[in-house]
PDB file of C-alpha atoms in Angstrom:
ATOM      1  CA  UNK M 424      64.911 132.109  74.192  1.00  0.00           C
ATOM      2  CA  UNK M 425      64.481 128.385  73.711  1.00  0.00           C
ATOM      3  CA  UNK M 426      60.774 128.820  72.830  1.00  0.00           C
ATOM      4  CA  UNK M 427      61.690 131.768  70.591  1.00  0.00           C
ATOM      5  CA  UNK M 428      64.091 129.641  68.738  1.00  0.00           C
ATOM      6  CA  UNK M 429      61.710 126.716  68.354  1.00  0.00           C
ATOM      7  CA  UNK M 430      59.132 129.152  66.936  1.00  0.00           C
ATOM      8  CA  UNK M 431      61.341 130.755  64.423  1.00  0.00           C
ATOM      9  CA  UNK M 432      62.619 127.351  63.315  1.00  0.00           C
ATOM     10  CA  UNK M 433      59.001 126.137  63.063  1.00  0.00           C
ATOM     11  CA  UNK M 434      58.285 129.112  60.838  1.00  0.00           C
ATOM     12  CA  UNK M 435      61.265 128.470  58.616  1.00  0.00           C
ATOM     13  CA  UNK M 436      60.265 124.855  58.273  1.00  0.00           C
ATOM     14  CA  UNK M 437      56.561 125.952  57.350  1.00  0.00           C
ATOM     15  CA  UNK M 438      57.787 128.460  54.856  1.00  0.00           C
ATOM     16  CA  UNK M 439      60.246 125.984  53.153  1.00  0.00           C
ATOM     17  CA  UNK M 440      57.390 123.378  52.935  1.00  0.00           C
ATOM     18  CA  UNK M 441      55.020 125.890  51.325  1.00  0.00           C
ATOM     19  CA  UNK M 442      57.674 127.119  48.893  1.00  0.00           C
ATOM     20  CA  UNK M 443      58.573 123.458  47.960  1.00  0.00           C
ATOM     21  CA  UNK M 444      55.041 122.243  47.504  1.00  0.00           C
ATOM     22  CA  UNK M 445      54.262 125.222  45.206  1.00  0.00           C
ATOM     23  CA  UNK M 446      57.447 124.542  43.203  1.00  0.00           C
ATOM     24  CA  UNK M 447      56.683 120.967  42.730  1.00  0.00           C
ATOM     25  CA  UNK M 448      52.995 121.861  41.725  1.00  0.00           C
ATOM     26  CA  UNK M 449      54.083 124.641  39.358  1.00  0.00           C
ATOM     27  CA  UNK M 450      57.113 123.265  37.607  1.00  0.00           C
ATOM     28  CA  UNK M 451      55.436 120.577  35.438  1.00  0.00           C
ATOM     29  CA  UNK M 452      52.834 123.342  34.690  1.00  0.00           C
ATOM     30  CA  UNK M 453      55.438 125.585  33.466  1.00  0.00           C
ATOM     31  CA  UNK M 454      57.056 123.078  31.480  1.00  0.00           C
ATOM     32  CA  UNK M 455      53.718 122.076  29.652  1.00  0.00           C
ATOM     33  CA  UNK M 456      53.261 125.676  28.761  1.00  0.00           C
ATOM     34  CA  UNK M 457      56.663 125.852  27.361  1.00  0.00           C
ATOM     35  CA  UNK M 458      55.921 122.761  25.194  1.00  0.00           C
ATOM     36  CA  UNK M 459      52.827 124.361  24.017  1.00  0.00           C
ATOM     37  CA  UNK M 460      54.423 127.687  23.112  1.00  0.00           C
ATOM     38  CA  UNK M 461      57.169 125.938  21.254  1.00  0.00           C
ATOM     39  CA  UNK M 462      54.566 124.052  19.274  1.00  0.00           C
ATOM     40  CA  UNK M 463      54.867 121.012  16.899  1.00  0.00           C
ATOM     41  CA  UNK M 464      58.719 121.763  16.143  1.00  0.00           C
ATOM     42  CA  UNK M 465      59.284 120.413  19.643  1.00  0.00           C
ATOM     43  CA  UNK M 466      60.040 116.783  20.478  1.00  0.00           C
ATOM     44  CA  UNK M 467      62.130 114.405  22.896  1.00  0.00           C
ATOM     45  CA  UNK M 468      64.470 111.861  21.928  1.00  0.00           C
ATOM     46  CA  UNK M 469      66.195 109.283  24.000  1.00  0.00           C
ATOM     47  CA  UNK M 470      69.702 109.387  24.841  1.00  0.00           C
ATOM     48  CA  UNK M 471      71.348 107.080  27.357  1.00  0.00           C
ATOM     49  CA  UNK M 472      68.125 106.224  28.789  1.00  0.00           C
ATOM     50  CA  UNK M 473      67.107 109.839  29.499  1.00  0.00           C
ATOM     51  CA  UNK M 474      64.773 112.395  27.543  1.00  0.00           C
ATOM     52  CA  UNK M 475      66.615 115.129  25.605  1.00  0.00           C
ATOM     53  CA  UNK M 476      64.439 118.077  24.502  1.00  0.00           C
ATOM     54  CA  UNK M 477      65.078 119.165  20.993  1.00  0.00           C
ATOM     55  CA  UNK M 478      63.199 121.459  18.399  1.00  0.00           C
ATOM     56  CA  UNK M 479      63.622 120.801  14.626  1.00  0.00           C
ATOM     57  CA  UNK M 480      62.700 123.523  12.138  1.00  0.00           C
ATOM     58  CA  UNK M 481      62.982 123.834   8.261  1.00  0.00           C
ATOM     59  CA  UNK M 482      64.026 121.260   5.869  1.00  0.00           C
ATOM     60  CA  UNK M 483      66.898 122.735   3.965  1.00  0.00           C
ATOM     61  CA  UNK M 484      69.852 120.697   2.847  1.00  0.00           C
ATOM     62  CA  UNK M 485      72.227 122.014   5.447  1.00  0.00           C
ATOM     63  CA  UNK M 486      71.710 121.008   9.259  1.00  0.00           C
ATOM     64  CA  UNK M 487      72.617 123.889  11.756  1.00  0.00           C
ATOM     65  CA  UNK M 488      72.941 122.715  15.328  1.00  0.00           C
ATOM     66  CA  UNK M 489      72.318 125.431  17.847  1.00  0.00           C
ATOM     67  CA  UNK M 490      74.252 124.851  21.086  1.00  0.00           C
ATOM     68  CA  UNK M 491      73.370 126.947  24.236  1.00  0.00           C
ATOM     69  CA  UNK M 492      75.548 128.640  26.874  1.00  0.00           C
ATOM     70  CA  UNK M 493      75.992 127.516  30.385  1.00  0.00           C
ATOM     71  CA  UNK M 494      72.799 127.760  32.427  1.00  0.00           C
ATOM     72  CA  UNK M 495      70.741 129.109  29.701  1.00  0.00           C
ATOM     73  CA  UNK M 496      67.377 128.476  31.190  1.00  0.00           C
ATOM     74  CA  UNK M 497      65.117 127.500  27.995  1.00  0.00           C
ATOM     75  CA  UNK M 498      67.358 127.374  24.911  1.00  0.00           C
ATOM     76  CA  UNK M 499      64.668 126.748  22.399  1.00  0.00           C
ATOM     77  CA  UNK M 500      62.859 129.864  23.506  1.00  0.00           C
ATOM     78  CA  UNK M 501      66.269 131.730  23.759  1.00  0.00           C
ATOM     79  CA  UNK M 502      67.272 130.945  20.230  1.00  0.00           C
ATOM     80  CA  UNK M 503      63.666 131.189  18.604  1.00  0.00           C
ATOM     81  CA  UNK M 504      63.867 134.141  16.713  1.00  0.00           C
ATOM     82  CA  UNK M 505      67.489 133.187  15.088  1.00  0.00           C
ATOM     83  CA  UNK M 506      66.316 129.575  14.467  1.00  0.00           C
ATOM     84  CA  UNK M 507      63.230 130.754  12.703  1.00  0.00           C
ATOM     85  CA  UNK M 508      65.241 132.975  10.257  1.00  0.00           C
ATOM     86  CA  UNK M 509      67.915 130.273   9.703  1.00  0.00           C
ATOM     87  CA  UNK M 510      65.236 127.710   9.162  1.00  0.00           C
ATOM     88  CA  UNK M 511      63.952 129.426   6.086  1.00  0.00           C
ATOM     89  CA  UNK M 512      66.912 127.868   4.024  1.00  0.00           C
ATOM     90  CA  UNK M 513      68.223 125.234   6.242  1.00  0.00           C
ATOM     91  CA  UNK M 514      67.312 122.230   8.699  1.00  0.00           C
ATOM     92  CA  UNK M 515      67.830 123.868  12.232  1.00  0.00           C
ATOM     93  CA  UNK M 516      68.064 121.885  15.275  1.00  0.00           C
ATOM     94  CA  UNK M 517      68.030 123.492  18.773  1.00  0.00           C
ATOM     95  CA  UNK M 518      69.515 121.199  21.357  1.00  0.00           C
ATOM     96  CA  UNK M 519      68.733 121.501  25.046  1.00  0.00           C
ATOM     97  CA  UNK M 520      71.708 119.369  26.707  1.00  0.00           C
ATOM     98  CA  UNK M 521      70.849 117.446  30.033  1.00  0.00           C
ATOM     99  CA  UNK M 522      69.992 119.763  32.890  1.00  0.00           C
ATOM    100  CA  UNK M 523      68.845 122.714  30.633  1.00  0.00           C
ATOM    101  CA  UNK M 524      65.207 123.505  29.493  1.00  0.00           C
ATOM    102  CA  UNK M 525      62.874 120.577  29.242  1.00  0.00           C
ATOM    103  CA  UNK M 526      65.578 118.027  29.252  1.00  0.00           C
ATOM    104  CA  UNK M 527      66.349 115.404  31.910  1.00  0.00           C
ATOM    105  CA  UNK M 528      69.183 115.459  34.204  1.00  0.00           C
ATOM    106  CA  UNK M 529      72.015 112.971  34.253  1.00  0.00           C
ATOM    107  CA  UNK M 530      74.778 111.638  36.542  1.00  0.00           C
ATOM    108  CA  UNK M 531      77.213 111.451  33.577  1.00  0.00           C
ATOM    109  CA  UNK M 532      80.188 113.936  34.370  1.00  0.00           C
ATOM    110  CA  UNK M 533      79.645 117.150  32.251  1.00  0.00           C
ATOM    111  CA  UNK M 534      82.859 116.728  30.384  1.00  0.00           C
ATOM    112  CA  UNK M 535      82.981 118.193  26.645  1.00  0.00           C
ATOM    113  CA  UNK M 536      83.401 114.683  25.195  1.00  0.00           C
ATOM    114  CA  UNK M 537      80.183 113.442  27.169  1.00  0.00           C
ATOM    115  CA  UNK M 538      78.262 116.334  26.205  1.00  0.00           C
ATOM    116  CA  UNK M 539      79.308 116.117  22.324  1.00  0.00           C
ATOM    117  CA  UNK M 540      78.474 112.469  22.431  1.00  0.00           C
ATOM    118  CA  UNK M 541      75.172 112.816  23.828  1.00  0.00           C
ATOM    119  CA  UNK M 542      74.469 115.618  21.255  1.00  0.00           C
ATOM    120  CA  UNK M 543      75.560 113.326  18.519  1.00  0.00           C
ATOM    121  CA  UNK M 544      73.377 110.594  19.631  1.00  0.00           C
ATOM    122  CA  UNK M 545      70.169 112.872  19.724  1.00  0.00           C
ATOM    123  CA  UNK M 546      71.100 113.970  16.166  1.00  0.00           C
ATOM    124  CA  UNK M 547      71.357 110.248  15.023  1.00  0.00           C
ATOM    125  CA  UNK M 548      67.919 109.576  16.905  1.00  0.00           C
ATOM    126  CA  UNK M 549      66.470 112.420  14.694  1.00  0.00           C
ATOM    127  CA  UNK M 550      67.796 110.640  11.474  1.00  0.00           C
ATOM    128  CA  UNK M 551      70.350 113.623  10.918  1.00  0.00           C
ATOM    129  CA  UNK M 552      73.677 112.311   9.850  1.00  0.00           C
ATOM    130  CA  UNK M 553      75.555 115.470   9.064  1.00  0.00           C
ATOM    131  CA  UNK M 554      78.225 116.771   8.270  1.00  0.00           C
ATOM    132  CA  UNK M 555      76.608 119.509  10.483  1.00  0.00           C
ATOM    133  CA  UNK M 556      77.007 123.329  10.784  1.00  0.00           C
ATOM    134  CA  UNK M 557      77.634 123.927  14.519  1.00  0.00           C
ATOM    135  CA  UNK M 558      76.550 127.353  16.046  1.00  0.00           C
ATOM    136  CA  UNK M 559      77.617 127.295  19.749  1.00  0.00           C
ATOM    137  CA  UNK M 560      77.224 130.082  22.014  1.00  0.00           C
ATOM    138  CA  UNK M 561      79.293 130.881  25.135  1.00  0.00           C
ATOM    139  CA  UNK M 562      80.585 127.678  26.847  1.00  0.00           C
ATOM    140  CA  UNK M 563      79.354 125.457  23.882  1.00  0.00           C
ATOM    141  CA  UNK M 564      82.326 126.902  21.931  1.00  0.00           C
ATOM    142  CA  UNK M 565      84.525 124.488  24.147  1.00  0.00           C
ATOM    143  CA  UNK M 566      82.267 121.479  23.094  1.00  0.00           C
ATOM    144  CA  UNK M 567      82.227 122.546  19.318  1.00  0.00           C
ATOM    145  CA  UNK M 568      86.041 122.756  19.352  1.00  0.00           C
ATOM    146  CA  UNK M 569      86.188 119.234  20.970  1.00  0.00           C
ATOM    147  CA  UNK M 570      83.679 117.952  18.189  1.00  0.00           C
ATOM    148  CA  UNK M 571      85.671 119.701  15.372  1.00  0.00           C
ATOM    149  CA  UNK M 572      88.993 118.360  16.398  1.00  0.00           C
ATOM    150  CA  UNK M 573      87.716 114.736  17.526  1.00  0.00           C
ATOM    151  CA  UNK M 574      85.085 114.158  14.737  1.00  0.00           C
ATOM    152  CA  UNK M 575      86.223 116.455  11.958  1.00  0.00           C
ATOM    153  CA  UNK M 576      84.218 114.701   9.293  1.00  0.00           C
ATOM    154  CA  UNK M 577      81.043 115.356  11.166  1.00  0.00           C
ATOM    155  CA  UNK M 578      81.522 119.274  11.030  1.00  0.00           C
ATOM    156  CA  UNK M 579      80.830 121.081   7.668  1.00  0.00           C
ATOM    157  CA  UNK M 580      81.326 124.601   9.249  1.00  0.00           C
ATOM    158  CA  UNK M 581      81.391 126.373  12.578  1.00  0.00           C
ATOM    159  CA  UNK M 582      79.656 129.875  13.332  1.00  0.00           C
ATOM    160  CA  UNK M 583      80.270 130.780  16.737  1.00  0.00           C
ATOM    161  CA  UNK M 584      78.171 133.317  18.858  1.00  0.00           C
ATOM    162  CA  UNK M 585      80.600 134.814  21.549  1.00  0.00           C
ATOM    163  CA  UNK M 586      81.696 131.214  22.103  1.00  0.00           C
ATOM    164  CA  UNK M 587      84.046 130.304  24.842  1.00  0.00           C
ATOM    165  CA  UNK M 588      87.763 129.114  24.268  1.00  0.00           C
ATOM    166  CA  UNK M 589      90.890 128.729  26.167  1.00  0.00           C
ATOM    167  CA  UNK M 590      91.720 131.400  28.495  1.00  0.00           C
ATOM    168  CA  UNK M 591      94.059 131.400  31.410  1.00  0.00           C
ATOM    169  CA  UNK M 592      91.270 132.889  33.737  1.00  0.00           C
ATOM    170  CA  UNK M 593      88.789 130.173  32.538  1.00  0.00           C
ATOM    171  CA  UNK M 594      91.431 127.373  33.098  1.00  0.00           C
ATOM    172  CA  UNK M 595      91.978 128.276  36.687  1.00  0.00           C
ATOM    173  CA  UNK M 596      88.131 129.128  37.625  1.00  0.00           C
ATOM    174  CA  UNK M 597      86.063 127.655  40.102  1.00  0.00           C
ATOM    175  CA  UNK M 598      82.414 127.209  40.205  1.00  0.00           C
ATOM    176  CA  UNK M 599      80.065 130.383  40.413  1.00  0.00           C
ATOM    177  CA  UNK M 600      77.439 128.366  42.620  1.00  0.00           C
ATOM    178  CA  UNK M 601      78.215 125.940  45.245  1.00  0.00           C
ATOM    179  CA  UNK M 602      76.628 122.323  44.784  1.00  0.00           C
ATOM    180  CA  UNK M 603      74.232 122.771  47.776  1.00  0.00           C
ATOM    181  CA  UNK M 604      72.392 125.363  45.611  1.00  0.00           C
ATOM    182  CA  UNK M 605      70.820 122.238  43.968  1.00  0.00           C
ATOM    183  CA  UNK M 606      68.952 121.690  47.332  1.00  0.00           C
ATOM    184  CA  UNK M 607      67.822 125.428  47.485  1.00  0.00           C
ATOM    185  CA  UNK M 608      66.669 125.056  43.973  1.00  0.00           C
ATOM    186  CA  UNK M 609      64.864 121.903  44.462  1.00  0.00           C
ATOM    187  CA  UNK M 610      62.566 123.411  47.250  1.00  0.00           C
ATOM    188  CA  UNK M 611      61.711 126.394  45.187  1.00  0.00           C
ATOM    189  CA  UNK M 612      64.358 128.892  46.420  1.00  0.00           C
ATOM    190  CA  UNK M 613      65.102 129.988  43.014  1.00  0.00           C
ATOM    191  CA  UNK M 614      61.548 130.450  42.093  1.00  0.00           C
ATOM    192  CA  UNK M 615      61.127 132.578  45.230  1.00  0.00           C
ATOM    193  CA  UNK M 616      64.061 134.652  44.477  1.00  0.00           C
ATOM    194  CA  UNK M 617      62.834 135.509  41.008  1.00  0.00           C
ATOM    195  CA  UNK M 618      59.272 136.492  42.297  1.00  0.00           C
ATOM    196  CA  UNK M 619      60.909 138.691  44.771  1.00  0.00           C
ATOM    197  CA  UNK M 620      63.102 140.285  42.303  1.00  0.00           C
ATOM    198  CA  UNK M 621      60.256 140.889  39.881  1.00  0.00           C
ATOM    199  CA  UNK M 622      58.374 142.810  42.259  1.00  0.00           C
ATOM    200  CA  UNK M 623      61.155 144.637  43.894  1.00  0.00           C
ATOM    201  CA  UNK M 624      64.035 144.657  41.460  1.00  0.00           C
ATOM    202  CA  UNK M 625      66.240 144.334  44.513  1.00  0.00           C
ATOM    203  CA  UNK M 626      68.897 142.251  42.505  1.00  0.00           C
ATOM    204  CA  UNK M 627      68.249 143.568  39.110  1.00  0.00           C
ATOM    205  CA  UNK M 628      68.505 140.091  37.767  1.00  0.00           C
ATOM    206  CA  UNK M 629      64.796 139.887  36.181  1.00  0.00           C
ATOM    207  CA  UNK M 630      65.246 143.467  34.880  1.00  0.00           C
ATOM    208  CA  UNK M 631      68.539 142.624  33.104  1.00  0.00           C
ATOM    209  CA  UNK M 632      67.039 139.515  31.269  1.00  0.00           C
ATOM    210  CA  UNK M 633      63.678 141.410  30.448  1.00  0.00           C
ATOM    211  CA  UNK M 634      65.729 144.011  28.838  1.00  0.00           C
ATOM    212  CA  UNK M 635      68.027 141.728  27.028  1.00  0.00           C
ATOM    213  CA  UNK M 636      64.934 139.810  25.663  1.00  0.00           C
ATOM    214  CA  UNK M 637      62.531 142.652  25.385  1.00  0.00           C
ATOM    215  CA  UNK M 638      64.933 145.308  23.509  1.00  0.00           C
ATOM    216  CA  UNK M 639      64.925 142.759  20.891  1.00  0.00           C
ATOM    217  CA  UNK M 640      61.277 143.295  20.054  1.00  0.00           C
ATOM    218  CA  UNK M 641      61.168 139.562  18.962  1.00  0.00           C
ATOM    219  CA  UNK M 642      59.931 137.846  22.195  1.00  0.00           C
ATOM    220  CA  UNK M 643      56.180 137.835  23.153  1.00  0.00           C
ATOM    221  CA  UNK M 644      55.222 138.603  26.777  1.00  0.00           C
ATOM    222  CA  UNK M 645      54.559 134.589  27.144  1.00  0.00           C
ATOM    223  CA  UNK M 646      57.965 133.782  25.796  1.00  0.00           C
ATOM    224  CA  UNK M 647      59.589 136.351  28.213  1.00  0.00           C
ATOM    225  CA  UNK M 648      57.520 134.984  31.145  1.00  0.00           C
ATOM    226  CA  UNK M 649      58.365 131.349  30.468  1.00  0.00           C
ATOM    227  CA  UNK M 650      61.822 132.003  29.763  1.00  0.00           C
ATOM    228  CA  UNK M 651      62.291 133.455  33.165  1.00  0.00           C
ATOM    229  CA  UNK M 652      60.338 130.926  34.974  1.00  0.00           C
ATOM    230  CA  UNK M 653      62.766 128.295  33.645  1.00  0.00           C
ATOM    231  CA  UNK M 654      65.185 129.742  35.777  1.00  0.00           C
ATOM    232  CA  UNK M 655      63.360 128.219  38.616  1.00  0.00           C
ATOM    233  CA  UNK M 656      64.884 124.729  37.869  1.00  0.00           C
ATOM    234  CA  UNK M 657      68.035 125.566  36.005  1.00  0.00           C
ATOM    235  CA  UNK M 658      70.389 125.327  39.116  1.00  0.00           C
ATOM    236  CA  UNK M 659      69.926 121.598  39.335  1.00  0.00           C
ATOM    237  CA  UNK M 660      72.793 118.888  40.017  1.00  0.00           C
ATOM    238  CA  UNK M 661      73.568 118.442  36.080  1.00  0.00           C
ATOM    239  CA  UNK M 662      74.044 121.994  35.470  1.00  0.00           C
ATOM    240  CA  UNK M 663      76.098 122.743  38.541  1.00  0.00           C
ATOM    241  CA  UNK M 664      78.183 119.688  37.620  1.00  0.00           C
ATOM    242  CA  UNK M 665      78.618 121.321  34.187  1.00  0.00           C
ATOM    243  CA  UNK M 666      79.644 124.501  35.928  1.00  0.00           C
ATOM    244  CA  UNK M 667      82.149 122.456  38.195  1.00  0.00           C
ATOM    245  CA  UNK M 668      83.991 120.793  35.020  1.00  0.00           C
ATOM    246  CA  UNK M 669      84.175 124.171  33.182  1.00  0.00           C
ATOM    247  CA  UNK M 670      87.782 124.743  34.272  1.00  0.00           C
ATOM    248  CA  UNK M 671      88.651 121.123  33.137  1.00  0.00           C
ATOM    249  CA  UNK M 672      86.900 121.639  29.852  1.00  0.00           C
ATOM    250  CA  UNK M 673      88.596 124.875  29.157  1.00  0.00           C
ATOM    251  CA  UNK M 674      92.015 123.303  29.784  1.00  0.00           C
ATOM    252  CA  UNK M 675      91.216 120.389  27.449  1.00  0.00           C
ATOM    253  CA  UNK M 676      90.962 123.204  24.770  1.00  0.00           C
ATOM    254  CA  UNK M 677      94.233 124.497  25.412  1.00  0.00           C
ATOM    255  CA  UNK M 678      96.434 124.900  22.344  1.00  0.00           C
ATOM    256  CA  UNK M 679      93.519 123.528  19.977  1.00  0.00           C
ATOM    257  CA  UNK M 680      93.282 124.866  16.429  1.00  0.00           C
ATOM    258  CA  UNK M 681      90.665 124.288  13.807  1.00  0.00           C
ATOM    259  CA  UNK M 682      91.351 121.749  11.035  1.00  0.00           C
ATOM    260  CA  UNK M 683      92.532 123.897   8.010  1.00  0.00           C
ATOM    261  CA  UNK M 684      89.701 122.716   5.836  1.00  0.00           C
ATOM    262  CA  UNK M 685      87.124 123.666   8.109  1.00  0.00           C
ATOM    263  CA  UNK M 686      85.156 127.122   7.574  1.00  0.00           C
ATOM    264  CA  UNK M 687      84.788 129.078  10.932  1.00  0.00           C
ATOM    265  CA  UNK M 688      83.210 132.284  11.775  1.00  0.00           C
ATOM    266  CA  UNK M 689      83.396 133.586  15.298  1.00  0.00           C
ATOM    267  CA  UNK M 690      80.975 136.579  15.936  1.00  0.00           C
ATOM    268  CA  UNK M 691      82.270 138.072  19.164  1.00  0.00           C
ATOM    269  CA  UNK M 692      80.589 141.016  21.280  1.00  0.00           C
ATOM    270  CA  UNK M 693      82.616 144.192  21.993  1.00  0.00           C
ATOM    271  CA  UNK M 694      81.342 143.865  25.667  1.00  0.00           C
ATOM    272  CA  UNK M 695      83.085 140.609  25.929  1.00  0.00           C
ATOM    273  CA  UNK M 696      86.360 141.683  24.380  1.00  0.00           C
ATOM    274  CA  UNK M 697      86.370 144.853  26.493  1.00  0.00           C
ATOM    275  CA  UNK M 698      86.004 142.856  29.887  1.00  0.00           C
ATOM    276  CA  UNK M 699      88.381 139.831  28.873  1.00  0.00           C
ATOM    277  CA  UNK M 700      91.599 141.015  27.206  1.00  0.00           C
ATOM    278  CA  UNK M 701      92.320 137.277  26.155  1.00  0.00           C
ATOM    279  CA  UNK M 702      88.885 136.836  24.367  1.00  0.00           C
ATOM    280  CA  UNK M 703      89.709 138.114  20.847  1.00  0.00           C
ATOM    281  CA  UNK M 704      93.517 136.947  20.836  1.00  0.00           C
ATOM    282  CA  UNK M 705      92.449 133.362  21.671  1.00  0.00           C
ATOM    283  CA  UNK M 706      89.750 133.250  18.943  1.00  0.00           C
ATOM    284  CA  UNK M 707      92.418 134.375  16.616  1.00  0.00           C
ATOM    285  CA  UNK M 708      94.880 131.768  17.759  1.00  0.00           C
ATOM    286  CA  UNK M 709      92.597 128.970  16.849  1.00  0.00           C
ATOM    287  CA  UNK M 710      92.741 130.006  13.109  1.00  0.00           C
ATOM    288  CA  UNK M 711      94.730 127.747  11.017  1.00  0.00           C
ATOM    289  CA  UNK M 712      93.618 128.947   7.449  1.00  0.00           C
ATOM    290  CA  UNK M 713      92.736 132.490   7.435  1.00  0.00           C
ATOM    291  CA  UNK M 714      91.300 132.329   3.796  1.00  0.00           C
ATOM    292  CA  UNK M 715      88.104 130.475   5.514  1.00  0.00           C
ATOM    293  CA  UNK M 716      88.396 131.235   9.210  1.00  0.00           C
ATOM    294  CA  UNK M 717      87.337 134.445  10.409  1.00  0.00           C
ATOM    295  CA  UNK M 718      86.775 136.553  13.562  1.00  0.00           C
ATOM    296  CA  UNK M 719      84.645 139.527  13.839  1.00  0.00           C
ATOM    297  CA  UNK M 720      83.465 141.883  16.626  1.00  0.00           C
ATOM    298  CA  UNK M 721      79.963 143.362  16.905  1.00  0.00           C
ATOM    299  CA  UNK M 722      78.229 145.645  19.503  1.00  0.00           C
ATOM    300  CA  UNK M 723      75.855 143.879  21.747  1.00  0.00           C
ATOM    301  CA  UNK M 724      75.163 141.765  24.849  1.00  0.00           C
ATOM    302  CA  UNK M 725      76.749 138.195  25.421  1.00  0.00           C
ATOM    303  CA  UNK M 726      73.467 136.792  24.356  1.00  0.00           C
ATOM    304  CA  UNK M 727      73.874 138.795  21.098  1.00  0.00           C
ATOM    305  CA  UNK M 728      71.280 136.640  19.218  1.00  0.00           C
ATOM    306  CA  UNK M 729      68.425 138.006  21.310  1.00  0.00           C
ATOM    307  CA  UNK M 730      68.660 141.551  19.700  1.00  0.00           C
ATOM    308  CA  UNK M 731      70.671 140.695  16.566  1.00  0.00           C
ATOM    309  CA  UNK M 732      68.959 137.599  15.172  1.00  0.00           C
ATOM    310  CA  UNK M 733      68.203 139.119  11.686  1.00  0.00           C
ATOM    311  CA  UNK M 734      71.793 140.343  11.341  1.00  0.00           C
ATOM    312  CA  UNK M 735      73.366 137.147  12.515  1.00  0.00           C
ATOM    313  CA  UNK M 736      71.131 135.024  10.268  1.00  0.00           C
ATOM    314  CA  UNK M 737      72.244 137.041   7.233  1.00  0.00           C
ATOM    315  CA  UNK M 738      75.979 137.011   8.250  1.00  0.00           C
ATOM    316  CA  UNK M 739      75.564 133.049   8.622  1.00  0.00           C
ATOM    317  CA  UNK M 740      74.105 132.867   5.136  1.00  0.00           C
ATOM    318  CA  UNK M 741      76.670 134.823   3.420  1.00  0.00           C
ATOM    319  CA  UNK M 742      79.488 132.958   5.185  1.00  0.00           C
ATOM    320  CA  UNK M 743      78.074 129.471   4.395  1.00  0.00           C
ATOM    321  CA  UNK M 744      77.292 130.428   0.782  1.00  0.00           C
ATOM    322  CA  UNK M 745      81.033 131.475   0.369  1.00  0.00           C
ATOM    323  CA  UNK M 746      82.950 129.105   2.303  1.00  0.00           C
ATOM    324  CA  UNK M 747      80.767 126.016   2.809  1.00  0.00           C
ATOM    325  CA  UNK M 748      78.927 125.188  -0.055  1.00  0.00           C
ATOM    326  CA  UNK M 749      76.445 122.213   0.186  1.00  0.00           C
ATOM    327  CA  UNK M 750      77.995 118.980  -1.054  1.00  0.00           C
TER     328      UNK M 750
END
């Protein structure tokens, strides 16, 4: 029995070593492929001594800042069809916060204030002084609310994409992934899981994301493949720390309302409204001026901009033209 145990343990060690070696070899190649696919719009800016990945498109008088949801593996690729349409009339900046996409990690706790300050620093490094139109998806709604209430002069308008607000469930939540998942991720465990799921569809994770991206008809096969490969490094310590701070960041947003002079449009999905009874009411509770602050519900996946980029871009154009004229 002892020799059997030693043999099994040895096989596990060899398997982990092979997985880790391949992961460490492949990850920089995947990241270079993503950089190449994004093209000349991509660049890095230095924030607090770390490299933050951004994409800048268009040259219009408004600056729209696209802010991704928690654990979005490759925000620039994910937002690409929406950013392309918005950039026809605006300057569009897609931010990959620390821990996501091609950006570095950081040891700074992932509070709303820290994430907003890092984003503001990145925009200043790009020479863009605002005021900005914030376009947050999912958890970035908490950060956009913090930004709008703590630095109101920097925000010209806000267009939310099924963005998060205070809910009682969110305020009491716990991390979906334990911190030790960062070690599993570091030795290629997530990459192995994705590869297994692609061939067996055992968990259905890959199929779900391919459906979300593929149904839109806007993402090339290369974009889809690289987007999925980016999951191989997304369960890193920085992202897991952001997840651990989610409940704290939700509680920070309790009772927050938008400044009455700030035009806001929240585009919610029917699926989120259905599964979370508080979702629509808490968005309406943040309204302080119904004349320029709106909530609407549309059919679609939580990542609604994958399949509805054209519709969202047109709604955004109409809303901004009506309520947030260029100064």
